[in-house]
Every structure is written in C-alpha cells, then in structure tokens.
Short mmCIF file of C-alpha atoms and ligand atoms in Angstrom, two decimals:
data_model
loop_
_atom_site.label_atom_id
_atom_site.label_comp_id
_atom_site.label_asym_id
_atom_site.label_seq_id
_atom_site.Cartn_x
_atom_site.Cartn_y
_atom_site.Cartn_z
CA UNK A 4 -43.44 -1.76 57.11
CA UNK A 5 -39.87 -0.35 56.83
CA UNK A 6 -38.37 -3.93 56.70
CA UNK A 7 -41.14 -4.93 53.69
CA UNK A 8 -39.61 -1.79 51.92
CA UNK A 9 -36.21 -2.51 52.54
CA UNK A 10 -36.61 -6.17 51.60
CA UNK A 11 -38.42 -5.06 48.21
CA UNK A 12 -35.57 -2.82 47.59
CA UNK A 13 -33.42 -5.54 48.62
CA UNK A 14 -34.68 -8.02 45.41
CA UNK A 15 -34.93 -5.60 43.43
CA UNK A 16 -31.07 -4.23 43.70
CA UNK A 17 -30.45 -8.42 43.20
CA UNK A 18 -32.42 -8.45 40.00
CA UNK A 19 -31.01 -9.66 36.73
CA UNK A 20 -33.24 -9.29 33.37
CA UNK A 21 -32.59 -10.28 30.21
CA UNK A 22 -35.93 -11.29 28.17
CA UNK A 23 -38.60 -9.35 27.45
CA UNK A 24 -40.71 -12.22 29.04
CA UNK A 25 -38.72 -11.55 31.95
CA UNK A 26 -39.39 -7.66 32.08
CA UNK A 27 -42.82 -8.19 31.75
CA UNK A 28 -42.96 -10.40 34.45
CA UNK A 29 -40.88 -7.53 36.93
CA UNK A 30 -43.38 -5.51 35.67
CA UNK A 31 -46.66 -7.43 36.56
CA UNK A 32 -44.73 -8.40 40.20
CA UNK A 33 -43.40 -4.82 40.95
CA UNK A 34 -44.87 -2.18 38.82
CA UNK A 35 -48.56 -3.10 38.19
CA UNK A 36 -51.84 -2.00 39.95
CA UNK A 37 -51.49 -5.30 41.44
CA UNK A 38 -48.16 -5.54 42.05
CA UNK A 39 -46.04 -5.39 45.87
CA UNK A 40 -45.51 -1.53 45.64
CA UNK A 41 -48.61 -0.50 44.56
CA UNK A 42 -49.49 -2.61 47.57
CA UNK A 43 -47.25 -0.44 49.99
CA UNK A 44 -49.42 2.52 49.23
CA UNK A 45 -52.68 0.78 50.51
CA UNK A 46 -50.75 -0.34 53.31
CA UNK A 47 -49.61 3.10 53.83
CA UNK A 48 -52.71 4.31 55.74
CA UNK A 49 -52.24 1.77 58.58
CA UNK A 50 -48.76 3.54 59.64
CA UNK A 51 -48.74 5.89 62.47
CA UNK A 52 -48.65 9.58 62.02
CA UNK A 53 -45.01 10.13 63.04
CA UNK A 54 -43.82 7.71 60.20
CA UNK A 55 -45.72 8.73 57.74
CA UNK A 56 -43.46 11.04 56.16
CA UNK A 57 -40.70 9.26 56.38
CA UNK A 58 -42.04 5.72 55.39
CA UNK A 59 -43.91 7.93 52.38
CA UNK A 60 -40.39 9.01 51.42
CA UNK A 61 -39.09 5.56 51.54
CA UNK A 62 -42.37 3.90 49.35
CA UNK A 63 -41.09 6.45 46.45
CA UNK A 64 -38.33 6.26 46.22
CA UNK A 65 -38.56 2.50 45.59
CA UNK A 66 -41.17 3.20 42.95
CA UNK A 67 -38.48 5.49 41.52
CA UNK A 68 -35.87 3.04 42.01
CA UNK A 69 -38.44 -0.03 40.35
CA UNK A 70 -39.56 2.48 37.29
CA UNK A 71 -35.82 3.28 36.69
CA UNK A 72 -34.35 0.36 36.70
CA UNK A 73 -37.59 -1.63 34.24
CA UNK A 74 -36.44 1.92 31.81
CA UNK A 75 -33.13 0.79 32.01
CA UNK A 76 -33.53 -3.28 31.37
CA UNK A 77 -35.84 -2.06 28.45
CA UNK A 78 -33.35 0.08 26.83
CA UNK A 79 -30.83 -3.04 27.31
CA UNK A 80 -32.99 -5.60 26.42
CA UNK A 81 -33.72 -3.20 23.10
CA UNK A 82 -30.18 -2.91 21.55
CA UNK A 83 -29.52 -6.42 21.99
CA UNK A 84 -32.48 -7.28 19.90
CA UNK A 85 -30.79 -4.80 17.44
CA UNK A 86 -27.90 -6.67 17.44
CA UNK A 87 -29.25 -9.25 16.91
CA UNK A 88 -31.24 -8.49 13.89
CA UNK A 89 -28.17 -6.70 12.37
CA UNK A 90 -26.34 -10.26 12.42
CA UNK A 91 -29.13 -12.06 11.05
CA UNK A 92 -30.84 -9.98 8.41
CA UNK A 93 -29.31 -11.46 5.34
CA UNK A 94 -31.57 -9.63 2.91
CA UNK A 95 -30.74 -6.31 4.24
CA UNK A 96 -29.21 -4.00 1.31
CA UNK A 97 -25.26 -4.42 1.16
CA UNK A 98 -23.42 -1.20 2.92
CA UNK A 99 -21.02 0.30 0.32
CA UNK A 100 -17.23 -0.93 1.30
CA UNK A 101 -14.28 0.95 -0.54
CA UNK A 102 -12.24 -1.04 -2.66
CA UNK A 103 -8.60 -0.48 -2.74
CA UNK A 104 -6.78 0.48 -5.71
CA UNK A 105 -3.31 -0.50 -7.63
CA UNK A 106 -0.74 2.05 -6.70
CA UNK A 107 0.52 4.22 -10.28
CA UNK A 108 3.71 2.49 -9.67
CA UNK A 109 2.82 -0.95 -9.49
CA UNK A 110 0.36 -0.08 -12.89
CA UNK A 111 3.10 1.01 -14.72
CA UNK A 112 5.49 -1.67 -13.35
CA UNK A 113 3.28 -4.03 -14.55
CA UNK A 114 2.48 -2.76 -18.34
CA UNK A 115 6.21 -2.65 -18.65
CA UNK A 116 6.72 -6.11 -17.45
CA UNK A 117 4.22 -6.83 -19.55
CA UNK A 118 5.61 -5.82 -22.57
CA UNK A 119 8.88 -7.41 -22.27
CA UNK A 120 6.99 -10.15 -21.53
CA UNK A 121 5.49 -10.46 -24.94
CA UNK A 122 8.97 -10.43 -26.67
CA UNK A 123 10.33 -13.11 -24.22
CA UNK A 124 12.12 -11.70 -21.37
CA UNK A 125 11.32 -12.94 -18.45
CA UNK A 126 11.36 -11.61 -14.80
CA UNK A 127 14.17 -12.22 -12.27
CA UNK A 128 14.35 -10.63 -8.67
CA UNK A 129 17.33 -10.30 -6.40
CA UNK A 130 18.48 -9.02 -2.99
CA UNK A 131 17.86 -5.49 -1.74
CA UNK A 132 20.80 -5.52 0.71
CA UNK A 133 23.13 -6.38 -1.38
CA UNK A 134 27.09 -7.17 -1.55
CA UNK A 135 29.76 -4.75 -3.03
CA UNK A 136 30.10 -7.34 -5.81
CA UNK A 137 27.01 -7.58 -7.29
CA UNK A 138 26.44 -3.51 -7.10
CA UNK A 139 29.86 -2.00 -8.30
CA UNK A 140 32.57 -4.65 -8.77
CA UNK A 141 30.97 -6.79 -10.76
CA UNK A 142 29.47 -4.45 -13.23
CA UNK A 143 33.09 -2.81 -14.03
CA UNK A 144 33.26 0.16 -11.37
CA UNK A 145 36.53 1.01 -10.83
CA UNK A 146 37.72 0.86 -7.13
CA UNK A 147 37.66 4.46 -7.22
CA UNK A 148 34.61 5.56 -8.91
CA UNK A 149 32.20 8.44 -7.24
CA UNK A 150 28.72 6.03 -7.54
CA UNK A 151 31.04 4.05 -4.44
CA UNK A 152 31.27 7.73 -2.60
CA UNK A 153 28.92 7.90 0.55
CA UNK A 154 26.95 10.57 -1.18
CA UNK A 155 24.92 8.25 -3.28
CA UNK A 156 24.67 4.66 -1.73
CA UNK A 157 23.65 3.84 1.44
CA UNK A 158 26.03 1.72 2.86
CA UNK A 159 25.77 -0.24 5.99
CA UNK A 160 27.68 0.93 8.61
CA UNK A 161 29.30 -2.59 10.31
CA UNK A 162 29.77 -4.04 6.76
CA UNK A 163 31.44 -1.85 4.23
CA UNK A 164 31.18 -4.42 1.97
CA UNK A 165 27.33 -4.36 2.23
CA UNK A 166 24.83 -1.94 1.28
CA UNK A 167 21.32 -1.01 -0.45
CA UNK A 168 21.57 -1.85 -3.74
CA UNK A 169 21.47 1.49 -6.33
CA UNK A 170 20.28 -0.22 -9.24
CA UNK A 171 18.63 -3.64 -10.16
CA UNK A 172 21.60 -4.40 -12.30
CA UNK A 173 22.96 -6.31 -9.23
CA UNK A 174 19.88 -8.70 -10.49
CA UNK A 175 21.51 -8.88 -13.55
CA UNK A 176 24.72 -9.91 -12.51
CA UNK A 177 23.62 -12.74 -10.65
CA UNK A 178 21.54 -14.18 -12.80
CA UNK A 179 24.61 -13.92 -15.25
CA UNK A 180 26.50 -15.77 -12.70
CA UNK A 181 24.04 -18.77 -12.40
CA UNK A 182 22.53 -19.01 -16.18
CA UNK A 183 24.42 -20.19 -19.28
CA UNK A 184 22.89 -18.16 -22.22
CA UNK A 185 20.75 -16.99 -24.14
CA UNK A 186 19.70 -15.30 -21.32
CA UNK A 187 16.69 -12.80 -21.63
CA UNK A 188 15.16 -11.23 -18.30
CA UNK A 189 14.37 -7.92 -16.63
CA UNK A 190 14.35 -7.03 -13.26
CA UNK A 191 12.03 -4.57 -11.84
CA UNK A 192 12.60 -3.93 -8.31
CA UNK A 193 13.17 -0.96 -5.38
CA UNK A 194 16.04 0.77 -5.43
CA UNK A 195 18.51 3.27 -3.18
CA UNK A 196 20.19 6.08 -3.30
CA UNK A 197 21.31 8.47 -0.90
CA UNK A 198 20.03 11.55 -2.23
CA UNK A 199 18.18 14.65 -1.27
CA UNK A 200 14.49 14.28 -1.64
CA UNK A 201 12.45 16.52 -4.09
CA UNK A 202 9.81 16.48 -6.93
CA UNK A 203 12.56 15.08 -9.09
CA UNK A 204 14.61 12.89 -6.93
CA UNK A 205 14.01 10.54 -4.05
CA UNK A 206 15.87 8.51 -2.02
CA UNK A 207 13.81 5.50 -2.98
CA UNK A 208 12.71 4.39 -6.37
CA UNK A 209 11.77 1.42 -8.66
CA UNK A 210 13.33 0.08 -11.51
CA UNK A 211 12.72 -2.09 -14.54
CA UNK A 212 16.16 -3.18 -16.21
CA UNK A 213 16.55 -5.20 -19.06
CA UNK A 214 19.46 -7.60 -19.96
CA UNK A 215 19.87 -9.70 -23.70
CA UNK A 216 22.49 -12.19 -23.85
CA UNK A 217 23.30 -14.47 -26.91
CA UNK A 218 25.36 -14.82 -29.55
CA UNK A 219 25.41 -12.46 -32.08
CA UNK A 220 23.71 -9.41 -30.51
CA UNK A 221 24.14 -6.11 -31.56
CA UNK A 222 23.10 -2.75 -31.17
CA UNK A 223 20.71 -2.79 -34.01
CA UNK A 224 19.18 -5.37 -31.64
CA UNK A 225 19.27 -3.35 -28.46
CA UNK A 226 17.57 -0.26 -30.47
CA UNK A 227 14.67 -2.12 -31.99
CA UNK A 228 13.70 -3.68 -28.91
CA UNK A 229 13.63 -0.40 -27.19
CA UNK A 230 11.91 1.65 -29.83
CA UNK A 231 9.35 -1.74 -29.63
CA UNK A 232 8.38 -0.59 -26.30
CA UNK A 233 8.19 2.79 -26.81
CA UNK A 234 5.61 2.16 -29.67
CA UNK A 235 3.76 0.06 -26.61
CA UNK A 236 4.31 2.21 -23.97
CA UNK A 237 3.49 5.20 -25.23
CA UNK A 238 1.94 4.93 -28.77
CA UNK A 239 2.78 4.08 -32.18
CA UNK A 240 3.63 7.68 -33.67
CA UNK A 241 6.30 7.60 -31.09
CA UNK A 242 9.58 7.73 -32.30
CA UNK A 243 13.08 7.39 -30.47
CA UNK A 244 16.68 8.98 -30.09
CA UNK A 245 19.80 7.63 -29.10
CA UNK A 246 22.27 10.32 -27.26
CA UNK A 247 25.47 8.91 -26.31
CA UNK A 248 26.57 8.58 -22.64
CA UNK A 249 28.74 6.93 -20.05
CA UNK A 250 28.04 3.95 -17.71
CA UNK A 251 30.50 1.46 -16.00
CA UNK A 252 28.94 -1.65 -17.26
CA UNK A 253 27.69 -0.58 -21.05
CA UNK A 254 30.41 0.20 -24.02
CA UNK A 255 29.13 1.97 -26.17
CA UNK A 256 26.29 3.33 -23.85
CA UNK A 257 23.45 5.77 -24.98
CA UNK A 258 20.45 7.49 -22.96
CA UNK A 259 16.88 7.07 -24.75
CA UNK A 260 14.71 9.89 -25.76
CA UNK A 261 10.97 9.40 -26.63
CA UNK A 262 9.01 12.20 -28.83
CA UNK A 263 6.89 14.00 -26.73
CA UNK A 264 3.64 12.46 -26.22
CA UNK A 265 1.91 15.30 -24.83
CA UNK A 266 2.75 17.64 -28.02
CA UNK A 267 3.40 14.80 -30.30
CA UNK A 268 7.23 16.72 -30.39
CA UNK A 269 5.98 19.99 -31.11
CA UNK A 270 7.67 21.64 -27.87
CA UNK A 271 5.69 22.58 -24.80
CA UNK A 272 6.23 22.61 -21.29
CA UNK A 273 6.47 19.04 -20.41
CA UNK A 274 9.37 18.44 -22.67
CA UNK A 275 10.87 21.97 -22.06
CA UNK A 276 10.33 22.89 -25.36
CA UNK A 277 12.95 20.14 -27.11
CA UNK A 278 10.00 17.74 -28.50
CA UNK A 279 11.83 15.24 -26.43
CA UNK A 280 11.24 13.05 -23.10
CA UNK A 281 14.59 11.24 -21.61
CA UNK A 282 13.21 7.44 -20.12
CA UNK A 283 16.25 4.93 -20.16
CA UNK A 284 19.53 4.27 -20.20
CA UNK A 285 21.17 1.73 -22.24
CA UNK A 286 24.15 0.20 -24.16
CA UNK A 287 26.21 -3.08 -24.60
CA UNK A 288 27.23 -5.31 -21.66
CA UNK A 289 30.71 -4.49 -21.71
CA UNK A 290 33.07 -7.52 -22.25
CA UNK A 291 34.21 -7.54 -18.80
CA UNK A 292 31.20 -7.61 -17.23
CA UNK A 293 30.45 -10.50 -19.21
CA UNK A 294 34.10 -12.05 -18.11
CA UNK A 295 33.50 -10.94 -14.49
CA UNK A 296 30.02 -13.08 -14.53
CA UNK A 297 31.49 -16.13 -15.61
CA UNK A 298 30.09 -15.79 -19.23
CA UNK A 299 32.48 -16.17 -22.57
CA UNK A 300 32.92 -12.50 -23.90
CA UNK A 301 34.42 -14.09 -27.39
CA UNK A 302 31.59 -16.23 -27.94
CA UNK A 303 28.51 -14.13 -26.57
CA UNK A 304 27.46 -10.22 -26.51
CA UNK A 305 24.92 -8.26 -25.16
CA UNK A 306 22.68 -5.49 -24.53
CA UNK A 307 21.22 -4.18 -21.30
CA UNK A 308 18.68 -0.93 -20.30
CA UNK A 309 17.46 0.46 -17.55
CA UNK A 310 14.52 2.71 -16.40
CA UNK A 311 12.91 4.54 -13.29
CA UNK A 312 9.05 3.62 -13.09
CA UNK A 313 8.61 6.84 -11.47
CA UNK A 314 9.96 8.94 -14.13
CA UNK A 315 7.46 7.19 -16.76
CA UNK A 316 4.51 7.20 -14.46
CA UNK A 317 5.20 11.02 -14.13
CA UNK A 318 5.35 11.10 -18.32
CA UNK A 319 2.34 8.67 -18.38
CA UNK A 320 -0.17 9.98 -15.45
CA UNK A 321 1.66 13.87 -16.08
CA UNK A 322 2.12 14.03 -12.55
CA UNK A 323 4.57 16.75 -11.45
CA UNK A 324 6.08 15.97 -8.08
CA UNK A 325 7.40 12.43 -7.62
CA UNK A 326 6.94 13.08 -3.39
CA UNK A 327 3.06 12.12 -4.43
CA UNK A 328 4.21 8.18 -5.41
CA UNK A 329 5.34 7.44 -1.55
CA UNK A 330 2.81 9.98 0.81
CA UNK A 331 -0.11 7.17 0.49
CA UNK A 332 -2.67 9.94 0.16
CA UNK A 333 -6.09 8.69 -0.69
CA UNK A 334 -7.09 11.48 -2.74
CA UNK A 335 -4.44 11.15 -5.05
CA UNK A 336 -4.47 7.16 -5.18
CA UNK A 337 -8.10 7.24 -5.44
CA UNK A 338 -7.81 8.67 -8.98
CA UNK A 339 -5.70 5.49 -10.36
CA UNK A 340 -8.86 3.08 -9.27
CA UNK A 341 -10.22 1.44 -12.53
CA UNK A 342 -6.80 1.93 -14.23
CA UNK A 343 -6.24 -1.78 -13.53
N1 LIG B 430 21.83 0.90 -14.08
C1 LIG B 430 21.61 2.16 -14.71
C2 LIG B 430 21.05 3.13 -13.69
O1 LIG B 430 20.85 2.78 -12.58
C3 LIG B 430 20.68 2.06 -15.89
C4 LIG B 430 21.25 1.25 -17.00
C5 LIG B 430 21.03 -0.11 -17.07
C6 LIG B 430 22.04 1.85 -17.98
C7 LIG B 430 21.57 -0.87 -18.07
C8 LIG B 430 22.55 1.10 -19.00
C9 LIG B 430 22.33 -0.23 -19.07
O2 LIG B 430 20.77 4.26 -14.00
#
C-alpha cells in the first residue's frame, strides 16, 4: 500500500500539463470517483490497524498534493489562453497610445525657416566643434577681443584652436568660403556659450542666422527683409526699429526691435513698459569678412542677422523661464501638441 502511494506521488511529481485536454485527462486518471486515489480510500479498509493512521495521513496528503497541483495547471493553462487571445483578437478596440509632440523650439525653428524660405534663402548647416577660424578670426575678431576670453566660449582643453562654436555665423563663413555669389542662406543650428544658467540665459541655445550676398546690396535691403518677417512672424500691424550697435563682423550694425505684440506697443509688462521687444541682431558683412572668405569686397556687399529661437519662442508661446525649453517635462511639452 505505501509503495502504490509513493509510486502515485511519484507520477504525479513527474507530470507535465499543458492542454486542457490534458488536464482533463489528470483529472479523470487521478481526481475522479473513478480515478487511482479515490481507489486508495477503498483500499484503505484492508490495512492493518497500526497503519492506519499513518497510511491515512499519507492517502491525503496525495489528494492534497493531486488537487493542488490540477489548481495550479488550471490557472497556467488559463493565462496562456489569455495570451493567446490578446495576440489574436484583431477586432478588439485599439488601446489609446500617446503621440509625441514637436518641441516649441523646433516649431518655431521651423516657421522661421520657413519664412526665409519663401523669399529664397536657403538652409546651410555646419560643424558644432568648430575651428578658431570659422568662429572669431574669420568674422573680424581681433586677436584680443573678450568673446575669445574663457568666460564665454567653451574651448577645448588639448586644442586651443578648437572649441564649441558661439554662434552659427561660423556656418556662414564657410559657406562664403566654398560658394561664389549671390549667395542667400540661413543657418539655424545649436549653439555655446559658457555662461551661467538662468530664466534668461543658458549655456545652450539655437540660432537662426541669415546671410545676403550680391552685388548691390544695401541696407534698405537688409531692413525690408527683416521687417518682412516680422510682419510673418508676428503679424502684420507689427512694425520695426533699428537701434545701432556693435559686432565684429557687421559695419554699420543695428539690434532689431519688434512692437509689442502682446499690447500692440502700448507698454505692459512683457515689454517693460517701452512698447518694444528686442529679437535680432543685424548689419552689413563688413568688407573684411568678405576679403577674409575669399569673396571680392569691391564687387559684392552684404547683409547678415542673427536670432535666438529661444528668445522668440518665449515672445511667441509668453513663456517666462527659458530653463523650461531643455528640462523635457511632459506637462509643459504636452501643451505644444497640435501646434504642428
Ligand atoms: N552672431 C551674432 C550673435 O551671435 C548675431 C548676428 C548675426 C549679428 C549677424 C549681426 C549679424 O549674437
């Protein structure tokens, strides 16, 4: 009798199910009315006296053992069947999947690309890591001039003649270098600058610069193109200012104002009260930039501007803090979805 149990317990312990037609046969052989343990119990009452309780002990536990394990290939036999249906079920209703969205940046990169687009300039890109050439020397920086100081480029340190470009003019100047003109192109791109991050500043941003060479260009030029996009960017009451400035690689240079397109220039908080929003810088390639790419400066002139992206989404989307543009937060990007 013992050996009968411990054989049963024996196949049982080497069972393997995986069909239900299987389980129902374990069932039938082991669990039923008819089946070997119910068969135990009738051969119970032959067993001596002494046995009995242990023999009893033995019997159920292997009906415990037999009912666990048929719970068990059940369950098993259960979720596979679930699986199964959840691969196969084609008419099942679609789950809802979140669609990304285009970052602010990229949106506004693009409807400024666009726009130059329209009037013929077309894009060029350039290296990131750049040479001292293309960034400063190129673009009229003298030797000694503070944009070269450590404080605002990031240089790198086994090459001093290498670092992270500051501005996408270094686009500019190469494509100078390699195309005769007319030459008509802007550059958008990421740029560096070694500066303390804040809600006004970072130490990476995007540009979109703008270069016009040909023969005969002139500042009238320059200012209709710009006040062109303004009337595109941001509207068609918009109206412009030029303020004059400095850069290396402009003469005469100006920085752009646009009226403010929250008040409509009436002053408010926004434009600090002046009416006015500052976007660009601009002015005309000066002649030795022109010399220093190759290009006649007698025979050709030209303008060139340059803007953050940030700064306008922050005009455009009235975001405050530029930090928002780089932490990736859903909850923020999730509001630019549809904007395509
Ligand atoms: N390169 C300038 C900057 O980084 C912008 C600029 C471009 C100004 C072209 C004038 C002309 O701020």
């Amino acid at each position: 009798m013992k050996n009968k149990i411990e054989t049963l317990k024996q196949q049982l312990n080497d069972l393997s199910i995986e069909t239900a037609e299987q389980l129902e046969e374990y069932r039938l052989q082991f669990l039923s009315k008819k089946g070997k343990i119910q068969s135990l119990f009738s051969d119970f009452k032959n067993v001596s006296k002494e046995e009995k309780p242990l023999v009893g002990q033995m019997i159920n536990s292997l009906k415990n053992q037999a009912q666990e394990s048929y719970n068990t290939f059940k369950e098993n036999i259960r979720s596979d069947k679930e699986e199964d249906k959840d691969e196969l079920d084609l008419t099942r209703p679609v789950e809802f999947s979140h669609f990304g969205a285009r970052h602010p940046i990229s949106l506004v990169r693009n409807e400024i690309v666009d726009i130059f687009n329209r009037i013929g300039f077309v894009i060029s890109e350039g290296p990131e890591i750049e040479d001292d050439f293309h960034i400063f020397t190129a673009l009229n920086f003298p030797q000694e001039h503070p944009a070269r100081d450590m404080q605002d480029t990031f240089f790198i340190e086994k090459d001093p003649d290498v670092a992270l470009r500051t501005h996408t003019s270094s686009v500019q100047a190469r494509v100078m270098e390699n195309t005769p003109p007319p030459i008509r192109t802007i550059s958008p791109g990421r740029v560096f600058r070694n500066e303390a991050i804040s809600a006004r500043a970072h130490c990476i941003f995007h540009q979109v610069e703008g270069l016009y060479v040909d023969k005969d260009v002139s500042f009238a030029d320059l200012k209709q193109t710009l006040l062109y996009f303004a009337k595109e960017m941001f509207g068609e009451e918009t109206k412009i200012r030029l303020r004059p400035s400095y850069f290396p690689f402009t003469e005469p240079s100006a920085e752009m104002d646009v009226s403010c397109n929250i008040c409509g220039g009436k002053g408010c908080n926004v434009c600090k009260y002046t009416g006015w929003l500052e976007i660009l810088g601009c002015g005309m390639v000066d002649p030795n930039v022109l010399r220093n790419c190759g290009i006649n400066a007698e025979e050709y002139t030209g303008f060139a501007f340059g803007m953050g992206v940030e700064r306008i989404a922050m005009l455009k989307y009235q975001v405050k803090d530029l930090r928002l543009f780089f932490e990736n937060d859903k909850r923020f990007l999730d509001q630019f979805s549809g904007a395509f």
